[in-house]
């Protein structure tokens, strides 16, 4: 095997790891948003993020909107100030 073969194998492995990382990041994104915003259905949003992403991602934007729509920005800001976070 030549040096180009090793470079090609390395690039394939790098792209596979990058793809898995992006998949994991996107799958957990709605759940992290819902938990940070104290969404009343945060576990359902988390499961919905993974299920829609595994099923093809067609409804993934809907779950992401659901994660952001769970509470108002005023409620999030009030709880952050109460916990000593940034206003």
PDB file of N, CA and C in Angstrom:
ATOM      1  N   UNK A   1       0.848  -1.179   0.000  1.00  0.00           N
ATOM      2  CA  UNK A   1       0.000   0.000   0.000  1.00  0.00           C
ATOM      3  C   UNK A   1       0.891   1.238   0.000  1.00  0.00           C
ATOM      4  N   UNK A   2       0.439   2.213  -0.731  1.00  0.00           N
ATOM      5  CA  UNK A   2       1.205   3.441  -0.829  1.00  0.00           C
ATOM      6  C   UNK A   2       0.736   4.447   0.221  1.00  0.00           C
ATOM      7  N   UNK A   3       1.437   5.557   0.251  1.00  0.00           N
ATOM      8  CA  UNK A   3       1.091   6.612   1.201  1.00  0.00           C
ATOM      9  C   UNK A   3      -0.301   7.171   0.907  1.00  0.00           C
ATOM     10  N   UNK A   4      -0.665   7.233  -0.363  1.00  0.00           N
ATOM     11  CA  UNK A   4      -2.002   7.738  -0.710  1.00  0.00           C
ATOM     12  C   UNK A   4      -3.103   6.818  -0.198  1.00  0.00           C
ATOM     13  N   UNK A   5      -2.842   5.517  -0.168  1.00  0.00           N
ATOM     14  CA  UNK A   5      -3.825   4.582   0.390  1.00  0.00           C
ATOM     15  C   UNK A   5      -4.046   4.854   1.869  1.00  0.00           C
ATOM     16  N   UNK A   6      -2.969   5.080   2.595  1.00  0.00           N
ATOM     17  CA  UNK A   6      -3.093   5.367   4.022  1.00  0.00           C
ATOM     18  C   UNK A   6      -3.806   6.698   4.272  1.00  0.00           C
ATOM     19  N   UNK A   7      -3.506   7.666   3.430  1.00  0.00           N
ATOM     20  CA  UNK A   7      -4.193   8.964   3.558  1.00  0.00           C
ATOM     21  C   UNK A   7      -5.685   8.797   3.276  1.00  0.00           C
ATOM     22  N   UNK A   8      -6.020   8.008   2.264  1.00  0.00           N
ATOM     23  CA  UNK A   8      -7.427   7.789   1.926  1.00  0.00           C
ATOM     24  C   UNK A   8      -8.154   7.065   3.055  1.00  0.00           C
ATOM     25  N   UNK A   9      -7.529   6.042   3.634  1.00  0.00           N
ATOM     26  CA  UNK A   9      -8.136   5.323   4.758  1.00  0.00           C
ATOM     27  C   UNK A   9      -8.308   6.254   5.954  1.00  0.00           C
ATOM     28  N   UNK A  10      -7.307   7.078   6.213  1.00  0.00           N
ATOM     29  CA  UNK A  10      -7.397   8.045   7.307  1.00  0.00           C
ATOM     30  C   UNK A  10      -8.519   9.044   7.091  1.00  0.00           C
ATOM     31  N   UNK A  11      -8.692   9.510   5.862  1.00  0.00           N
ATOM     32  CA  UNK A  11      -9.765  10.456   5.568  1.00  0.00           C
ATOM     33  C   UNK A  11     -11.139   9.793   5.701  1.00  0.00           C
ATOM     34  N   UNK A  12     -11.246   8.544   5.278  1.00  0.00           N
ATOM     35  CA  UNK A  12     -12.518   7.827   5.422  1.00  0.00           C
ATOM     36  C   UNK A  12     -12.869   7.660   6.897  1.00  0.00           C
ATOM     37  N   UNK A  13     -11.896   7.287   7.714  1.00  0.00           N
ATOM     38  CA  UNK A  13     -12.145   7.144   9.152  1.00  0.00           C
ATOM     39  C   UNK A  13     -12.486   8.479   9.793  1.00  0.00           C
ATOM     40  N   UNK A  14     -11.794   9.543   9.378  1.00  0.00           N
ATOM     41  CA  UNK A  14     -12.076  10.874   9.911  1.00  0.00           C
ATOM     42  C   UNK A  14     -13.496  11.315   9.561  1.00  0.00           C
ATOM     43  N   UNK A  15     -13.899  11.100   8.313  1.00  0.00           N
ATOM     44  CA  UNK A  15     -15.244  11.493   7.892  1.00  0.00           C
ATOM     45  C   UNK A  15     -16.309  10.658   8.596  1.00  0.00           C
ATOM     46  N   UNK A  16     -16.029   9.384   8.846  1.00  0.00           N
ATOM     47  CA  UNK A  16     -16.989   8.550   9.580  1.00  0.00           C
ATOM     48  C   UNK A  16     -17.151   9.051  11.010  1.00  0.00           C
ATOM     49  N   UNK A  17     -16.042   9.365  11.662  1.00  0.00           N
ATOM     50  CA  UNK A  17     -16.110   9.897  13.036  1.00  0.00           C
ATOM     51  C   UNK A  17     -16.818  11.251  13.060  1.00  0.00           C
ATOM     52  N   UNK A  18     -16.551  12.078  12.083  1.00  0.00           N
ATOM     53  CA  UNK A  18     -17.216  13.374  12.003  1.00  0.00           C
ATOM     54  C   UNK A  18     -18.721  13.211  11.790  1.00  0.00           C
ATOM     55  N   UNK A  19     -19.103  12.278  10.937  1.00  0.00           N
ATOM     56  CA  UNK A  19     -20.527  12.020  10.695  1.00  0.00           C
ATOM     57  C   UNK A  19     -21.237  11.520  11.942  1.00  0.00           C
ATOM     58  N   UNK A  20     -20.586  10.618  12.687  1.00  0.00           N
ATOM     59  CA  UNK A  20     -21.172  10.120  13.937  1.00  0.00           C
ATOM     60  C   UNK A  20     -21.290  11.257  14.949  1.00  0.00           C
ATOM     61  N   UNK A  21     -20.283  12.107  15.026  1.00  0.00           N
ATOM     62  CA  UNK A  21     -20.328  13.239  15.947  1.00  0.00           C
ATOM     63  C   UNK A  21     -21.448  14.215  15.621  1.00  0.00           C
ATOM     64  N   UNK A  22     -21.629  14.506  14.348  1.00  0.00           N
ATOM     65  CA  UNK A  22     -22.711  15.408  13.935  1.00  0.00           C
ATOM     66  C   UNK A  22     -24.070  14.778  14.234  1.00  0.00           C
ATOM     67  N   UNK A  23     -24.197  13.467  13.992  1.00  0.00           N
ATOM     68  CA  UNK A  23     -25.447  12.764  14.265  1.00  0.00           C
ATOM     69  C   UNK A  23     -25.788  12.821  15.750  1.00  0.00           C
ATOM     70  N   UNK A  24     -24.803  12.580  16.611  1.00  0.00           N
ATOM     71  CA  UNK A  24     -25.028  12.616  18.063  1.00  0.00           C
ATOM     72  C   UNK A  24     -25.364  14.034  18.512  1.00  0.00           C
ATOM     73  N   UNK A  25     -24.662  15.030  17.954  1.00  0.00           N
ATOM     74  CA  UNK A  25     -24.955  16.418  18.316  1.00  0.00           C
ATOM     75  C   UNK A  25     -26.378  16.801  17.934  1.00  0.00           C
ATOM     76  N   UNK A  26     -26.782  16.472  16.710  1.00  0.00           N
ATOM     77  CA  UNK A  26     -28.126  16.820  16.257  1.00  0.00           C
ATOM     78  C   UNK A  26     -29.202  16.056  17.024  1.00  0.00           C
ATOM     79  N   UNK A  27     -28.951  14.800  17.347  1.00  0.00           N
ATOM     80  CA  UNK A  27     -29.941  14.013  18.076  1.00  0.00           C
ATOM     81  C   UNK A  27     -30.196  14.535  19.475  1.00  0.00           C
ATOM     82  N   UNK A  28     -29.175  15.055  20.131  1.00  0.00           N
ATOM     83  CA  UNK A  28     -29.330  15.559  21.484  1.00  0.00           C
ATOM     84  C   UNK A  28     -29.686  17.026  21.580  1.00  0.00           C
ATOM     85  N   UNK A  29     -29.635  17.734  20.461  1.00  0.00           N
ATOM     86  CA  UNK A  29     -29.874  19.183  20.465  1.00  0.00           C
ATOM     87  C   UNK A  29     -31.241  19.565  21.034  1.00  0.00           C
ATOM     88  N   UNK A  30     -32.362  19.003  20.561  1.00  0.00           N
ATOM     89  CA  UNK A  30     -33.652  19.401  21.137  1.00  0.00           C
ATOM     90  C   UNK A  30     -33.760  19.091  22.631  1.00  0.00           C
ATOM     91  N   UNK A  31     -33.208  17.976  23.068  1.00  0.00           N
ATOM     92  CA  UNK A  31     -33.247  17.622  24.483  1.00  0.00           C
ATOM     93  C   UNK A  31     -32.465  18.596  25.343  1.00  0.00           C
ATOM     94  N   UNK A  32     -31.307  19.020  24.859  1.00  0.00           N
ATOM     95  CA  UNK A  32     -30.506  19.996  25.614  1.00  0.00           C
ATOM     96  C   UNK A  32     -31.210  21.345  25.691  1.00  0.00           C
ATOM     97  N   UNK A  33     -31.833  21.755  24.590  1.00  0.00           N
ATOM     98  CA  UNK A  33     -32.571  23.022  24.582  1.00  0.00           C
ATOM     99  C   UNK A  33     -33.746  22.953  25.547  1.00  0.00           C
ATOM    100  N   UNK A  34     -34.486  21.847  25.495  1.00  0.00           N
ATOM    101  CA  UNK A  34     -35.657  21.692  26.364  1.00  0.00           C
ATOM    102  C   UNK A  34     -35.247  21.665  27.834  1.00  0.00           C
ATOM    103  N   UNK A  35     -34.142  21.020  28.154  1.00  0.00           N
ATOM    104  CA  UNK A  35     -33.692  20.968  29.545  1.00  0.00           C
ATOM    105  C   UNK A  35     -33.242  22.347  30.019  1.00  0.00           C
ATOM    106  N   UNK A  36     -32.533  23.077  29.154  1.00  0.00           N
ATOM    107  CA  UNK A  36     -32.065  24.409  29.544  1.00  0.00           C
ATOM    108  C   UNK A  36     -33.232  25.373  29.736  1.00  0.00           C
ATOM    109  N   UNK A  37     -34.258  25.246  28.915  1.00  0.00           N
ATOM    110  CA  UNK A  37     -35.400  26.145  29.005  1.00  0.00           C
ATOM    111  C   UNK A  37     -36.482  25.635  29.940  1.00  0.00           C
ATOM    112  N   UNK A  38     -36.218  24.535  30.642  1.00  0.00           N
ATOM    113  CA  UNK A  38     -37.137  23.944  31.619  1.00  0.00           C
ATOM    114  C   UNK A  38     -38.500  23.647  30.994  1.00  0.00           C
ATOM    115  N   UNK A  39     -38.450  22.990  29.852  1.00  0.00           N
ATOM    116  CA  UNK A  39     -39.662  22.629  29.114  1.00  0.00           C
ATOM    117  C   UNK A  39     -40.460  21.615  29.929  1.00  0.00           C
ATOM    118  N   UNK A  40     -41.776  21.744  29.981  1.00  0.00           N
ATOM    119  CA  UNK A  40     -42.574  20.796  30.777  1.00  0.00           C
ATOM    120  C   UNK A  40     -42.532  19.370  30.229  1.00  0.00           C
ATOM    121  N   UNK A  41     -42.248  19.191  28.948  1.00  0.00           N
ATOM    122  CA  UNK A  41     -42.169  17.865  28.336  1.00  0.00           C
ATOM    123  C   UNK A  41     -40.746  17.587  27.845  1.00  0.00           C
ATOM    124  N   UNK A  42     -39.750  17.911  28.664  1.00  0.00           N
ATOM    125  CA  UNK A  42     -38.364  17.815  28.199  1.00  0.00           C
ATOM    126  C   UNK A  42     -37.942  16.403  27.831  1.00  0.00           C
ATOM    127  N   UNK A  43     -38.461  15.388  28.511  1.00  0.00           N
ATOM    128  CA  UNK A  43     -38.074  14.016  28.155  1.00  0.00           C
ATOM    129  C   UNK A  43     -38.711  13.605  26.825  1.00  0.00           C
ATOM    130  N   UNK A  44     -39.932  14.046  26.573  1.00  0.00           N
ATOM    131  CA  UNK A  44     -40.584  13.733  25.298  1.00  0.00           C
ATOM    132  C   UNK A  44     -39.887  14.445  24.143  1.00  0.00           C
ATOM    133  N   UNK A  45     -39.435  15.660  24.369  1.00  0.00           N
ATOM    134  CA  UNK A  45     -38.706  16.393  23.334  1.00  0.00           C
ATOM    135  C   UNK A  45     -37.386  15.689  23.037  1.00  0.00           C
ATOM    136  N   UNK A  46     -36.718  15.218  24.081  1.00  0.00           N
ATOM    137  CA  UNK A  46     -35.454  14.513  23.895  1.00  0.00           C
ATOM    138  C   UNK A  46     -35.642  13.237  23.076  1.00  0.00           C
ATOM    139  N   UNK A  47     -36.636  12.450  23.441  1.00  0.00           N
ATOM    140  CA  UNK A  47     -36.915  11.221  22.686  1.00  0.00           C
ATOM    141  C   UNK A  47     -37.348  11.562  21.264  1.00  0.00           C
ATOM    142  N   UNK A  48     -38.156  12.583  21.119  1.00  0.00           N
ATOM    143  CA  UNK A  48     -38.601  12.994  19.788  1.00  0.00           C
ATOM    144  C   UNK A  48     -37.455  13.417  18.893  1.00  0.00           C
ATOM    145  N   UNK A  49     -36.459  14.071  19.453  1.00  0.00           N
ATOM    146  CA  UNK A  49     -35.286  14.460  18.670  1.00  0.00           C
ATOM    147  C   UNK A  49     -34.555  13.255  18.107  1.00  0.00           C
ATOM    148  N   UNK A  50     -34.358  12.237  18.944  1.00  0.00           N
ATOM    149  CA  UNK A  50     -33.657  11.035  18.480  1.00  0.00           C
ATOM    150  C   UNK A  50     -34.497  10.241  17.497  1.00  0.00           C
ATOM    151  N   UNK A  51     -35.792  10.075  17.790  1.00  0.00           N
ATOM    152  CA  UNK A  51     -36.649   9.258  16.926  1.00  0.00           C
ATOM    153  C   UNK A  51     -36.785   9.888  15.547  1.00  0.00           C
ATOM    154  N   UNK A  52     -37.010  11.192  15.490  1.00  0.00           N
ATOM    155  CA  UNK A  52     -37.177  11.831  14.189  1.00  0.00           C
ATOM    156  C   UNK A  52     -35.875  11.831  13.405  1.00  0.00           C
ATOM    157  N   UNK A  53     -34.753  11.959  14.083  1.00  0.00           N
ATOM    158  CA  UNK A  53     -33.479  11.938  13.376  1.00  0.00           C
ATOM    159  C   UNK A  53     -33.188  10.543  12.826  1.00  0.00           C
ATOM    160  N   UNK A  54     -33.459   9.512  13.609  1.00  0.00           N
ATOM    161  CA  UNK A  54     -33.237   8.139  13.152  1.00  0.00           C
ATOM    162  C   UNK A  54     -34.201   7.784  12.020  1.00  0.00           C
ATOM    163  N   UNK A  55     -35.417   8.312  12.079  1.00  0.00           N
ATOM    164  CA  UNK A  55     -36.434   8.001  11.072  1.00  0.00           C
ATOM    165  C   UNK A  55     -36.275   8.814   9.790  1.00  0.00           C
ATOM    166  N   UNK A  56     -35.250   9.592   9.675  1.00  0.00           N
ATOM    167  CA  UNK A  56     -35.013  10.319   8.431  1.00  0.00           C
ATOM    168  C   UNK A  56     -34.932  11.819   8.590  1.00  0.00           C
ATOM    169  N   UNK A  57     -35.313  12.331   9.728  1.00  0.00           N
ATOM    170  CA  UNK A  57     -35.155  13.749  10.003  1.00  0.00           C
ATOM    171  C   UNK A  57     -36.210  14.659   9.406  1.00  0.00           C
ATOM    172  N   UNK A  58     -37.272  14.101   8.858  1.00  0.00           N
ATOM    173  CA  UNK A  58     -38.283  14.945   8.216  1.00  0.00           C
ATOM    174  C   UNK A  58     -38.982  15.832   9.245  1.00  0.00           C
ATOM    175  N   UNK A  59     -39.326  15.279  10.394  1.00  0.00           N
ATOM    176  CA  UNK A  59     -40.019  16.047  11.424  1.00  0.00           C
ATOM    177  C   UNK A  59     -39.072  16.641  12.468  1.00  0.00           C
ATOM    178  N   UNK A  60     -37.768  16.537  12.241  1.00  0.00           N
ATOM    179  CA  UNK A  60     -36.798  17.059  13.198  1.00  0.00           C
ATOM    180  C   UNK A  60     -36.981  18.562  13.448  1.00  0.00           C
ATOM    181  N   UNK A  61     -37.199  19.396  12.417  1.00  0.00           N
ATOM    182  CA  UNK A  61     -37.432  20.822  12.695  1.00  0.00           C
ATOM    183  C   UNK A  61     -38.640  21.077  13.594  1.00  0.00           C
ATOM    184  N   UNK A  62     -39.671  20.247  13.459  1.00  0.00           N
ATOM    185  CA  UNK A  62     -40.854  20.402  14.304  1.00  0.00           C
ATOM    186  C   UNK A  62     -40.514  20.141  15.773  1.00  0.00           C
ATOM    187  N   UNK A  63     -39.715  19.128  16.041  1.00  0.00           N
ATOM    188  CA  UNK A  63     -39.310  18.827  17.414  1.00  0.00           C
ATOM    189  C   UNK A  63     -38.415  19.944  17.956  1.00  0.00           C
ATOM    190  N   UNK A  64     -37.563  20.483  17.116  1.00  0.00           N
ATOM    191  CA  UNK A  64     -36.701  21.582  17.555  1.00  0.00           C
ATOM    192  C   UNK A  64     -37.530  22.827  17.878  1.00  0.00           C
ATOM    193  N   UNK A  65     -38.531  23.109  17.075  1.00  0.00           N
ATOM    194  CA  UNK A  65     -39.432  24.226  17.375  1.00  0.00           C
ATOM    195  C   UNK A  65     -40.183  23.961  18.675  1.00  0.00           C
ATOM    196  N   UNK A  66     -40.593  22.727  18.886  1.00  0.00           N
ATOM    197  CA  UNK A  66     -41.294  22.347  20.114  1.00  0.00           C
ATOM    198  C   UNK A  66     -40.401  22.572  21.326  1.00  0.00           C
ATOM    199  N   UNK A  67     -39.123  22.293  21.186  1.00  0.00           N
ATOM    200  CA  UNK A  67     -38.194  22.493  22.305  1.00  0.00           C
ATOM    201  C   UNK A  67     -38.084  23.972  22.662  1.00  0.00           C
ATOM    202  N   UNK A  68     -38.046  24.826  21.659  1.00  0.00           N
ATOM    203  CA  UNK A  68     -37.927  26.260  21.922  1.00  0.00           C
ATOM    204  C   UNK A  68     -39.261  26.878  22.350  1.00  0.00           C
ATOM    205  N   UNK A  69     -40.383  26.262  22.000  1.00  0.00           N
ATOM    206  CA  UNK A  69     -41.692  26.847  22.281  1.00  0.00           C
ATOM    207  C   UNK A  69     -42.261  26.444  23.634  1.00  0.00           C
ATOM    208  N   UNK A  70     -41.545  25.685  24.423  1.00  0.00           N
ATOM    209  CA  UNK A  70     -42.086  25.182  25.672  1.00  0.00           C
ATOM    210  C   UNK A  70     -42.259  26.224  26.750  1.00  0.00           C
ATOM    211  N   UNK A  71     -41.416  27.216  26.775  1.00  0.00           N
ATOM    212  CA  UNK A  71     -41.522  28.258  27.799  1.00  0.00           C
ATOM    213  C   UNK A  71     -41.145  29.589  27.167  1.00  0.00           C
ATOM    214  N   UNK A  72     -41.570  30.656  27.804  1.00  0.00           N
ATOM    215  CA  UNK A  72     -41.266  31.968  27.253  1.00  0.00           C
ATOM    216  C   UNK A  72     -39.862  32.400  27.661  1.00  0.00           C
ATOM    217  N   UNK A  73     -39.326  33.357  26.941  1.00  0.00           N
ATOM    218  CA  UNK A  73     -38.000  33.870  27.269  1.00  0.00           C
ATOM    219  C   UNK A  73     -38.004  34.562  28.626  1.00  0.00           C
ATOM    220  N   UNK A  74     -39.129  35.160  29.008  1.00  0.00           N
ATOM    221  CA  UNK A  74     -39.220  35.822  30.308  1.00  0.00           C
ATOM    222  C   UNK A  74     -39.094  34.807  31.443  1.00  0.00           C
ATOM    223  N   UNK A  75     -39.712  33.634  31.277  1.00  0.00           N
ATOM    224  CA  UNK A  75     -39.602  32.596  32.308  1.00  0.00           C
ATOM    225  C   UNK A  75     -38.171  32.095  32.428  1.00  0.00           C
ATOM    226  N   UNK A  76     -37.510  31.911  31.292  1.00  0.00           N
ATOM    227  CA  UNK A  76     -36.126  31.436  31.306  1.00  0.00           C
ATOM    228  C   UNK A  76     -35.225  32.479  31.943  1.00  0.00           C
ATOM    229  N   UNK A  77     -35.406  33.743  31.597  1.00  0.00           N
ATOM    230  CA  UNK A  77     -34.590  34.805  32.166  1.00  0.00           C
ATOM    231  C   UNK A  77     -34.834  34.940  33.664  1.00  0.00           C
ATOM    232  N   UNK A  78     -36.077  34.804  34.099  1.00  0.00           N
ATOM    233  CA  UNK A  78     -36.393  34.919  35.521  1.00  0.00           C
ATOM    234  C   UNK A  78     -35.745  33.796  36.309  1.00  0.00           C
ATOM    235  N   UNK A  79     -35.759  32.586  35.804  1.00  0.00           N
ATOM    236  CA  UNK A  79     -35.137  31.478  36.526  1.00  0.00           C
ATOM    237  C   UNK A  79     -33.622  31.589  36.503  1.00  0.00           C
ATOM    238  N   UNK A  80     -33.063  32.126  35.421  1.00  0.00           N
ATOM    239  CA  UNK A  80     -31.615  32.330  35.383  1.00  0.00           C
ATOM    240  C   UNK A  80     -31.183  33.378  36.400  1.00  0.00           C
ATOM    241  N   UNK A  81     -31.942  34.447  36.520  1.00  0.00           N
ATOM    242  CA  UNK A  81     -31.607  35.489  37.496  1.00  0.00           C
ATOM    243  C   UNK A  81     -31.776  34.933  38.908  1.00  0.00           C
ATOM    244  N   UNK A  82     -32.809  34.135  39.142  1.00  0.00           N
ATOM    245  CA  UNK A  82     -33.043  33.566  40.458  1.00  0.00           C
ATOM    246  C   UNK A  82     -31.922  32.613  40.862  1.00  0.00           C
ATOM    247  N   UNK A  83     -31.319  31.952  39.870  1.00  0.00           N
ATOM    248  CA  UNK A  83     -30.221  31.021  40.155  1.00  0.00           C
ATOM    249  C   UNK A  83     -28.861  31.705  40.174  1.00  0.00           C
ATOM    250  N   UNK A  84     -28.839  32.995  39.934  1.00  0.00           N
ATOM    251  CA  UNK A  84     -27.581  33.735  39.967  1.00  0.00           C
ATOM    252  C   UNK A  84     -26.871  33.775  38.631  1.00  0.00           C
ATOM    253  N   UNK A  85     -27.577  33.429  37.547  1.00  0.00           N
ATOM    254  CA  UNK A  85     -26.993  33.460  36.215  1.00  0.00           C
ATOM    255  C   UNK A  85     -27.043  34.864  35.641  1.00  0.00           C
ATOM    256  N   UNK A  86     -26.629  34.969  34.384  1.00  0.00           N
ATOM    257  CA  UNK A  86     -26.635  36.259  33.705  1.00  0.00           C
ATOM    258  C   UNK A  86     -28.059  36.703  33.409  1.00  0.00           C
ATOM    259  N   UNK A  87     -28.282  37.985  33.491  1.00  0.00           N
ATOM    260  CA  UNK A  87     -29.623  38.524  33.248  1.00  0.00           C
ATOM    261  C   UNK A  87     -29.877  38.729  31.788  1.00  0.00           C
TER     262      UNK A  87
END
